[in-house]
Short mmCIF file of C-alpha atoms in Angstrom, two decimals:
data_model
loop_
_atom_site.label_atom_id
_atom_site.label_comp_id
_atom_site.label_asym_id
_atom_site.label_seq_id
_atom_site.Cartn_x
_atom_site.Cartn_y
_atom_site.Cartn_z
CA UNK A 124 88.81 53.31 -125.70
CA UNK A 125 86.74 50.40 -124.71
CA UNK A 126 84.59 50.49 -121.67
CA UNK A 127 82.50 47.71 -119.97
CA UNK A 128 79.41 48.30 -118.06
CA UNK A 129 79.26 46.32 -113.98
CA UNK A 130 76.96 46.63 -111.26
CA UNK A 131 78.41 48.30 -108.68
CA UNK A 132 79.80 47.05 -105.48
CA UNK A 133 77.42 47.52 -102.32
CA UNK A 134 78.42 50.03 -99.62
CA UNK A 135 77.73 47.55 -97.44
CA UNK A 136 79.99 45.04 -98.50
CA UNK A 137 82.78 47.70 -99.58
CA UNK A 138 82.73 48.60 -95.77
CA UNK A 139 82.77 44.96 -94.77
CA UNK A 140 86.04 44.90 -96.67
CA UNK A 141 87.00 48.21 -94.48
CA UNK A 142 86.69 50.46 -97.90
CA UNK A 143 85.36 53.18 -96.17
CA UNK A 144 86.36 56.40 -98.75
CA UNK A 145 83.88 54.73 -101.37
CA UNK A 146 82.20 57.55 -101.73
CA UNK A 147 83.01 61.30 -102.64
CA UNK A 148 82.56 64.73 -101.32
CA UNK A 149 79.72 65.57 -103.76
CA UNK A 150 78.11 62.20 -102.80
CA UNK A 151 79.29 60.70 -105.91
CA UNK A 152 80.95 57.11 -106.04
CA UNK A 153 84.68 56.64 -105.99
CA UNK A 154 84.75 53.24 -107.82
CA UNK A 155 83.13 54.24 -111.15
CA UNK A 156 80.71 51.63 -112.40
CA UNK A 157 82.89 51.19 -115.78
CA UNK A 158 86.04 49.30 -116.25
CA UNK A 159 88.67 49.70 -118.81
CA UNK A 160 88.48 46.90 -121.50
CA UNK A 161 92.35 45.84 -122.84
CA UNK A 162 94.23 43.56 -124.96
CA UNK A 163 96.57 40.84 -123.85
CA UNK A 164 99.19 42.80 -125.49
CA UNK A 165 98.31 46.06 -123.92
CA UNK A 166 99.01 44.57 -120.72
CA UNK A 167 102.05 42.79 -121.46
CA UNK A 168 103.42 46.43 -122.44
CA UNK A 169 102.21 47.86 -119.69
CA UNK A 170 104.51 45.43 -117.63
CA UNK A 171 107.65 45.27 -119.92
CA UNK A 172 107.29 49.03 -119.70
CA UNK A 173 107.07 49.78 -116.01
CA UNK A 174 110.12 46.96 -115.36
CA UNK A 175 112.31 48.62 -117.69
CA UNK A 176 111.87 52.27 -116.28
CA UNK A 177 112.44 50.87 -112.79
CA UNK A 178 115.60 49.68 -113.94
CA UNK A 179 116.27 53.13 -115.44
CA UNK A 180 115.32 54.87 -112.04
CA UNK A 181 117.78 52.47 -110.28
CA UNK A 182 120.77 53.78 -112.59
CA UNK A 183 119.70 57.41 -112.22
CA UNK A 184 119.95 56.49 -108.48
CA UNK A 185 123.10 56.00 -108.26
CA UNK A 186 123.66 58.79 -110.37
CA UNK A 187 122.29 61.21 -107.90
CA UNK A 188 123.79 59.43 -105.09
CA UNK A 189 127.35 59.70 -106.46
CA UNK A 190 126.91 63.61 -107.69
CA UNK A 191 124.76 64.53 -104.32
CA UNK A 192 122.65 66.13 -106.53
CA UNK A 193 119.85 65.99 -103.58
CA UNK A 194 119.34 69.94 -103.47
CA UNK A 195 118.52 69.50 -107.38
CA UNK A 196 115.89 67.18 -106.21
CA UNK A 197 114.24 69.50 -103.78
CA UNK A 198 115.41 66.81 -101.03
CA UNK A 199 114.99 68.09 -97.40
CA UNK A 200 118.91 68.47 -96.09
CA UNK A 201 117.89 66.26 -92.90
CA UNK A 202 117.23 63.57 -94.77
CA UNK A 203 120.82 62.96 -97.32
CA UNK A 204 122.57 61.19 -94.35
CA UNK A 205 119.49 58.59 -94.12
CA UNK A 206 118.96 58.27 -97.75
CA UNK A 207 122.53 57.51 -98.20
CA UNK A 208 122.42 55.30 -95.75
CA UNK A 209 119.69 53.11 -96.86
CA UNK A 210 120.78 53.22 -100.38
CA UNK A 211 124.31 51.91 -99.73
CA UNK A 212 122.87 48.60 -97.98
CA UNK A 213 120.42 46.32 -99.59
CA UNK A 214 118.45 45.11 -96.26
CA UNK A 215 116.39 48.73 -96.65
CA UNK A 216 114.28 46.40 -99.30
CA UNK A 217 111.51 48.82 -101.85
CA UNK A 218 108.17 47.53 -100.92
CA UNK A 219 106.06 48.79 -103.02
CA UNK A 220 105.21 51.53 -105.36
CA UNK A 221 103.34 53.15 -108.45
CA UNK A 222 104.21 54.28 -112.05
CA UNK A 223 101.62 57.04 -113.76
CA UNK A 224 101.83 56.31 -116.35
CA UNK A 225 99.77 57.97 -119.87
CA UNK A 226 98.69 56.40 -122.68
CA UNK A 227 98.92 52.57 -123.17
CA UNK A 228 96.05 52.01 -124.31
CA UNK A 229 94.06 53.54 -127.74
CA UNK A 230 97.33 53.05 -129.80
CA UNK A 231 98.65 55.99 -127.04
CA UNK A 232 102.46 54.88 -126.60
CA UNK A 233 103.09 54.21 -122.83
CA UNK A 234 104.36 57.47 -121.27
CA UNK A 235 105.83 57.92 -117.88
CA UNK A 236 104.42 60.89 -115.73
CA UNK A 237 105.95 60.15 -112.57
CA UNK A 238 106.68 57.74 -109.93
CA UNK A 239 104.92 57.17 -106.09
CA UNK A 240 107.92 55.97 -104.95
CA UNK A 241 107.56 56.20 -100.74
CA UNK A 242 103.97 56.41 -100.21
CA UNK A 243 101.76 55.26 -103.14
CA UNK A 244 97.48 55.56 -103.00
CA UNK A 245 94.63 53.11 -104.81
CA UNK A 246 96.39 50.21 -102.97
CA UNK A 247 93.53 48.82 -102.34
CA UNK A 248 91.27 49.69 -105.13
CA UNK A 249 93.71 48.13 -107.29
CA UNK A 250 94.53 44.90 -105.42
CA UNK A 251 91.21 43.85 -103.96
CA UNK A 252 88.31 46.03 -105.33
CA UNK A 253 88.93 45.90 -109.01
CA UNK A 254 89.18 42.56 -108.61
CA UNK A 255 85.83 41.90 -106.35
CA UNK A 256 83.57 44.08 -109.13
CA UNK A 257 84.60 41.79 -111.68
CA UNK A 258 83.97 38.72 -109.24
CA UNK A 259 80.29 40.18 -108.53
CA UNK A 260 79.29 40.53 -112.26
CA UNK A 261 80.50 37.04 -112.53
CA UNK A 262 83.39 37.87 -114.62
CA UNK A 263 86.18 35.53 -114.71
CA UNK A 264 88.83 37.56 -111.96
CA UNK A 265 91.84 36.52 -113.32
CA UNK A 266 91.49 38.41 -116.34
CA UNK A 267 93.55 40.85 -115.05
CA UNK A 268 96.79 42.38 -115.13
CA UNK A 269 96.80 42.52 -110.95
CA UNK A 270 98.77 39.59 -109.24
CA UNK A 271 99.31 42.76 -106.54
CA UNK A 272 98.28 40.95 -103.65
CA UNK A 273 100.50 37.96 -104.23
CA UNK A 274 103.09 40.17 -105.46
CA UNK A 275 103.46 42.24 -101.85
CA UNK A 276 102.90 39.04 -100.11
CA UNK A 277 106.49 37.21 -101.61
CA UNK A 278 107.82 40.74 -101.36
CA UNK A 279 107.21 40.99 -97.88
CA UNK A 280 109.53 37.69 -97.61
CA UNK A 281 112.17 39.46 -99.60
CA UNK A 282 113.10 41.90 -97.05
CA UNK A 283 114.47 38.67 -94.83
CA UNK A 284 115.81 36.50 -97.96
CA UNK A 285 117.06 39.66 -99.95
CA UNK A 286 116.59 37.82 -103.53
CA UNK A 287 114.52 36.07 -106.11
CA UNK A 288 113.87 32.77 -103.91
CA UNK A 289 111.25 33.55 -101.51
CA UNK A 290 111.10 29.78 -100.73
CA UNK A 291 114.18 30.28 -98.07
CA UNK A 292 111.81 32.70 -96.23
CA UNK A 293 110.67 30.19 -93.42
CA UNK A 294 114.01 28.57 -93.01
CA UNK A 295 115.42 31.89 -92.20
CA UNK A 296 113.11 33.77 -90.58
CA UNK A 297 112.25 30.50 -87.83
CA UNK A 298 115.90 31.98 -86.67
CA UNK A 299 115.19 35.53 -86.71
CA UNK A 300 111.78 36.02 -85.53
CA UNK A 301 111.68 39.68 -86.47
CA UNK A 302 108.28 41.87 -86.21
CA UNK A 303 106.84 44.23 -88.35
CA UNK A 304 105.29 47.14 -86.74
CA UNK A 305 102.68 49.36 -89.00
CA UNK A 306 101.90 52.54 -88.64
CA UNK A 307 99.89 55.36 -90.02
CA UNK A 308 98.15 58.72 -88.95
CA UNK A 309 95.27 58.34 -86.46
CA UNK A 310 93.07 60.84 -88.84
CA UNK A 311 93.03 58.93 -91.84
CA UNK A 312 90.31 55.80 -92.33
CA UNK A 313 92.07 55.55 -96.16
CA UNK A 314 95.61 55.40 -94.41
CA UNK A 315 94.84 52.92 -91.67
CA UNK A 316 92.79 50.48 -93.76
CA UNK A 317 95.17 50.53 -96.15
CA UNK A 318 98.44 50.04 -93.84
CA UNK A 319 96.08 47.53 -92.04
CA UNK A 320 95.71 45.75 -95.53
CA UNK A 321 99.15 45.41 -95.64
CA UNK A 322 99.88 44.15 -92.28
CA UNK A 323 97.23 41.86 -93.16
CA UNK A 324 99.39 40.40 -96.35
CA UNK A 325 102.52 40.48 -94.26
CA UNK A 326 100.49 38.16 -91.77
CA UNK A 327 100.14 35.94 -94.94
CA UNK A 328 103.55 35.67 -95.49
CA UNK A 329 104.60 34.66 -91.90
CA UNK A 330 105.46 37.51 -90.15
CA UNK A 331 104.50 38.33 -86.40
CA UNK A 332 103.04 42.15 -87.29
CA UNK A 333 101.45 44.83 -85.09
CA UNK A 334 100.09 48.10 -85.20
CA UNK A 335 100.51 51.73 -84.11
CA UNK A 336 99.23 55.26 -85.03
CA UNK A 337 102.69 57.16 -85.56
CA UNK A 338 102.48 59.51 -82.91
CA UNK A 339 101.90 56.44 -80.21
CA UNK A 340 104.88 54.70 -81.32
CA UNK A 341 107.94 55.59 -79.63
CA UNK A 342 111.56 56.43 -80.85
CA UNK A 343 114.81 56.37 -79.31
CA UNK A 344 118.68 55.61 -80.17
CA UNK A 345 117.71 51.79 -79.40
CA UNK A 346 114.97 51.24 -81.72
CA UNK A 347 111.86 51.95 -82.42
CA UNK A 348 109.04 50.31 -79.45
CA UNK A 349 105.40 49.65 -79.21
CA UNK A 350 104.78 49.38 -75.37
CA UNK A 351 108.48 48.74 -74.54
CA UNK A 352 108.90 45.87 -77.41
CA UNK A 353 111.28 46.71 -79.81
CA UNK A 354 110.66 46.28 -83.27
CA UNK A 355 113.29 45.29 -86.14
CA UNK A 356 111.33 46.49 -89.09
CA UNK A 357 108.67 49.32 -89.29
CA UNK A 358 106.05 50.59 -92.22
CA UNK A 359 105.04 53.79 -92.25
CA UNK A 360 102.51 55.30 -94.61
CA UNK A 361 103.78 58.75 -93.70
CA UNK A 362 106.14 60.40 -96.41
CA UNK A 363 109.55 61.43 -95.39
CA UNK A 364 109.34 65.04 -96.80
CA UNK A 365 106.53 65.21 -94.36
CA UNK A 366 108.55 63.66 -91.34
CA UNK A 367 111.46 66.01 -92.55
CA UNK A 368 108.89 69.23 -92.59
CA UNK A 369 107.21 68.41 -89.43
CA UNK A 370 109.21 66.64 -87.78
CA UNK A 371 112.78 67.40 -88.20
CA UNK A 372 113.44 65.81 -84.53
CA UNK A 373 111.77 62.23 -85.66
CA UNK A 374 114.12 63.09 -88.75
CA UNK A 375 117.68 62.98 -87.15
CA UNK A 376 116.39 60.30 -84.94
CA UNK A 377 115.32 57.97 -87.65
CA UNK A 378 118.42 58.71 -88.97
CA UNK A 379 120.72 57.62 -86.21
CA UNK A 380 118.21 54.33 -86.21
CA UNK A 381 119.46 53.10 -89.54
CA UNK A 382 122.55 54.00 -89.18
CA UNK A 383 122.74 52.25 -85.98
CA UNK A 384 121.08 49.45 -87.86
CA UNK A 385 118.70 49.51 -84.89
CA UNK A 386 115.34 49.27 -87.46
CA UNK A 387 114.85 49.20 -91.22
CA UNK A 388 112.11 51.21 -92.31
CA UNK A 389 109.47 50.61 -94.99
CA UNK A 390 109.82 52.19 -97.49
CA UNK A 391 113.44 53.33 -97.44
CA UNK A 392 114.09 57.01 -97.32
CA UNK A 393 115.89 56.69 -100.70
CA UNK A 394 112.70 56.26 -102.86
CA UNK A 395 111.94 59.86 -102.05
CA UNK A 396 114.69 60.64 -104.17
CA UNK A 397 112.58 58.54 -107.07
CA UNK A 398 109.33 60.03 -105.68
CA UNK A 399 111.03 63.74 -106.88
CA UNK A 400 108.85 64.49 -109.77
CA UNK A 401 112.59 66.59 -110.49
CA UNK A 402 114.10 63.29 -110.94
CA UNK A 403 111.79 62.60 -114.18
CA UNK A 404 114.79 65.80 -115.73
CA UNK A 405 117.74 63.42 -114.26
CA UNK A 406 116.34 60.44 -116.50
CA UNK A 407 115.82 62.79 -119.39
CA UNK A 408 119.54 64.05 -118.81
CA UNK A 409 120.59 60.07 -118.54
CA UNK A 410 118.22 58.83 -121.27
CA UNK A 411 117.59 61.54 -124.05
CA UNK A 412 114.54 60.81 -125.96
CA UNK A 413 113.99 57.15 -124.47
CA UNK A 414 110.57 55.98 -125.59
CA UNK A 415 108.90 55.87 -122.23
CA UNK A 416 110.09 59.10 -121.27
CA UNK A 417 108.58 62.98 -121.48
CA UNK A 418 111.12 65.87 -122.07
CA UNK A 419 111.57 67.22 -118.31
CA UNK A 420 113.52 70.39 -117.56
CA UNK A 421 113.76 72.23 -114.49
CA UNK A 422 113.31 75.90 -116.77
CA UNK A 423 110.20 76.22 -118.76
CA UNK A 424 110.59 74.63 -122.57
CA UNK A 425 110.79 76.42 -125.55
CA UNK A 426 107.83 76.35 -127.53
CA UNK A 427 106.20 73.62 -126.44
CA UNK A 428 102.90 72.36 -124.67
CA UNK A 429 104.32 71.66 -121.30
CA UNK A 430 103.10 70.73 -117.78
CA UNK A 431 104.29 72.97 -114.76
CA UNK A 432 104.54 70.68 -111.17
CA UNK A 433 105.89 70.70 -108.15
CA UNK A 434 108.40 68.13 -107.31
CA UNK A 435 106.67 67.20 -103.88
CA UNK A 436 102.85 67.99 -105.06
CA UNK A 437 99.91 66.22 -104.82
CA UNK A 438 96.57 64.87 -106.10
CA UNK A 439 97.09 67.86 -109.01
CA UNK A 440 97.59 70.55 -106.89
CA UNK A 441 99.73 73.07 -107.94
CA UNK A 442 99.82 72.44 -111.39
CA UNK A 443 99.45 74.45 -114.63
CA UNK A 444 99.28 73.04 -118.30
CA UNK A 445 100.86 75.76 -120.25
CA UNK A 446 100.38 76.43 -124.10
CA UNK A 447 103.13 76.53 -126.72
CA UNK A 448 102.83 80.01 -126.62
CA UNK A 449 102.82 80.43 -123.29
CA UNK A 450 99.54 80.84 -122.40
CA UNK A 451 97.82 79.11 -119.81
CA UNK A 452 95.60 76.45 -120.43
CA UNK A 453 94.28 75.20 -117.32
CA UNK A 454 96.30 75.35 -113.62
CA UNK A 455 94.98 74.24 -110.20
CA UNK A 456 95.96 75.96 -106.47
CA UNK A 457 97.36 73.99 -103.43
CA UNK A 458 99.62 73.89 -100.58
CA UNK A 459 102.52 72.69 -102.44
CA UNK A 460 103.87 76.63 -103.62
CA UNK A 461 107.13 76.49 -101.83
CA UNK A 462 108.07 73.07 -103.33
CA UNK A 463 110.59 73.55 -106.73
CA UNK A 464 108.81 73.49 -110.13
CA UNK A 465 109.16 71.00 -112.89
CA UNK A 466 108.59 71.38 -116.29
CA UNK A 467 107.46 68.44 -118.67
CA UNK A 468 106.34 68.27 -122.35
CA UNK A 469 102.66 67.53 -122.07
CA UNK A 470 101.12 64.42 -123.35
CA UNK A 471 97.21 64.14 -123.19
CA UNK A 472 95.47 60.98 -121.86
CA UNK A 473 93.57 58.83 -123.26
CA UNK A 474 89.85 60.23 -123.52
CA UNK A 475 86.27 58.51 -123.57
CA UNK A 476 83.43 59.91 -125.35
CA UNK A 477 82.16 61.48 -122.24
CA UNK A 478 85.72 63.29 -122.67
CA UNK A 479 87.03 62.17 -119.01
CA UNK A 480 90.47 61.54 -119.57
CA UNK A 481 91.99 58.12 -118.31
CA UNK A 482 95.61 58.26 -116.91
CA UNK A 483 96.91 54.35 -115.74
CA UNK A 484 99.08 53.13 -112.82
CA UNK A 485 101.03 50.04 -112.48
CA UNK A 486 101.94 48.74 -108.58
CA UNK A 487 105.37 47.78 -108.56
CA UNK A 488 106.43 45.15 -106.19
CA UNK A 489 109.74 43.37 -107.59
CA UNK A 490 108.23 43.64 -110.69
CA UNK A 491 105.14 45.07 -112.39
CA UNK A 492 102.44 43.50 -110.99
CA UNK A 493 98.84 45.31 -110.96
CA UNK A 494 97.30 47.81 -112.70
CA UNK A 495 94.21 50.19 -112.13
CA UNK A 496 93.27 53.39 -113.81
CA UNK A 497 92.18 57.27 -112.33
CA UNK A 498 89.53 58.68 -114.50
CA UNK A 499 88.79 62.86 -114.27
CA UNK A 500 89.64 65.88 -115.91
CA UNK A 501 92.54 67.36 -117.23
CA UNK A 502 94.27 67.76 -114.65
CA UNK A 503 93.88 64.16 -111.96
CA UNK A 504 92.81 65.43 -108.71
CA UNK A 505 91.62 64.60 -105.12
CA UNK A 506 87.82 64.05 -107.44
CA UNK A 507 88.76 61.49 -109.50
CA UNK A 508 87.64 58.18 -109.85
CA UNK A 509 89.32 54.51 -110.01
CA UNK A 510 88.06 52.46 -112.84
CA UNK A 511 88.84 48.74 -112.75
CA UNK A 512 90.26 46.94 -116.09
CA UNK A 513 89.25 43.97 -117.88
CA UNK A 514 91.70 41.95 -120.81
CA UNK A 515 89.48 41.06 -123.19
#
């Protein structure tokens, strides 16, 4: 693995652009002052792999819907109806997501670890920060696999055109004039500023937008409102499974709003089936031994080193790496013990000379659009660092 040392961005600069989660609780910088060097061929392989994986997810999603495999995926029962509604109507556009991948550098094959399809993190870092790092160090900021900002802007237009031709947007939108309300929780500056970045991109795309914290948004049988104003589109940086578990009445109301075509929600409810780590088992059943996949099961794998994780676990919580003899290599605790466990074949992440592990994350917005890396231990957690990249 090749790393290039850079002069870090100042905290004053980061805060001036709204990136306020730049320092971890141990006072170390969240943004690494090194970047990963990759080749054009490696960048192209990430692009092709994620486009292929997305097609596989869509095929497997249809299989899940047709066979009602929601229980197998640990999907809350009160979201099944809205998942089906959103899947069956093309207006429910998948705005953005992130594939987490092992390999792709150092000659290691690309393998899918999981798909953050509903509320992916590190958008700001991928789209803005790593680009700014190159520019601040007098490097060519275009030397990245990273057109995420532009891809998102075009994908916002596609929620009106519903096809590849974004040039039709102005013609269609001028007739409709639909507005997007953006919402996050009020207690997370990271979520708020990421949401406001997406709002800014939607404004650039040509939409009229507004922002409101979710606890102040008004929901009724007639739709989604802020201060009495109706919004045809609602973007929420709140996971669907959290709505189902913590806000069951809201889950039912959103189902009715979608069924009655009172509003369209981003990301759509069907992204929750992609988000479930149990979906990897469905993929393995439908595409056995596919070179991009790792064997995944609802039961422990026999005589194989494997990872046990929870369907809707986050940031490495409630994860075990289990050796082939059944002994525990390493494990973490957390708040997701109540979710269903899945077992995925272990694959070692690329590693630098200091012993740090690197996991690739590729954002997807209509197509694969932006690469970044997380660096940390064997199990990546909320103390992992974001590492940018450059194509050499």
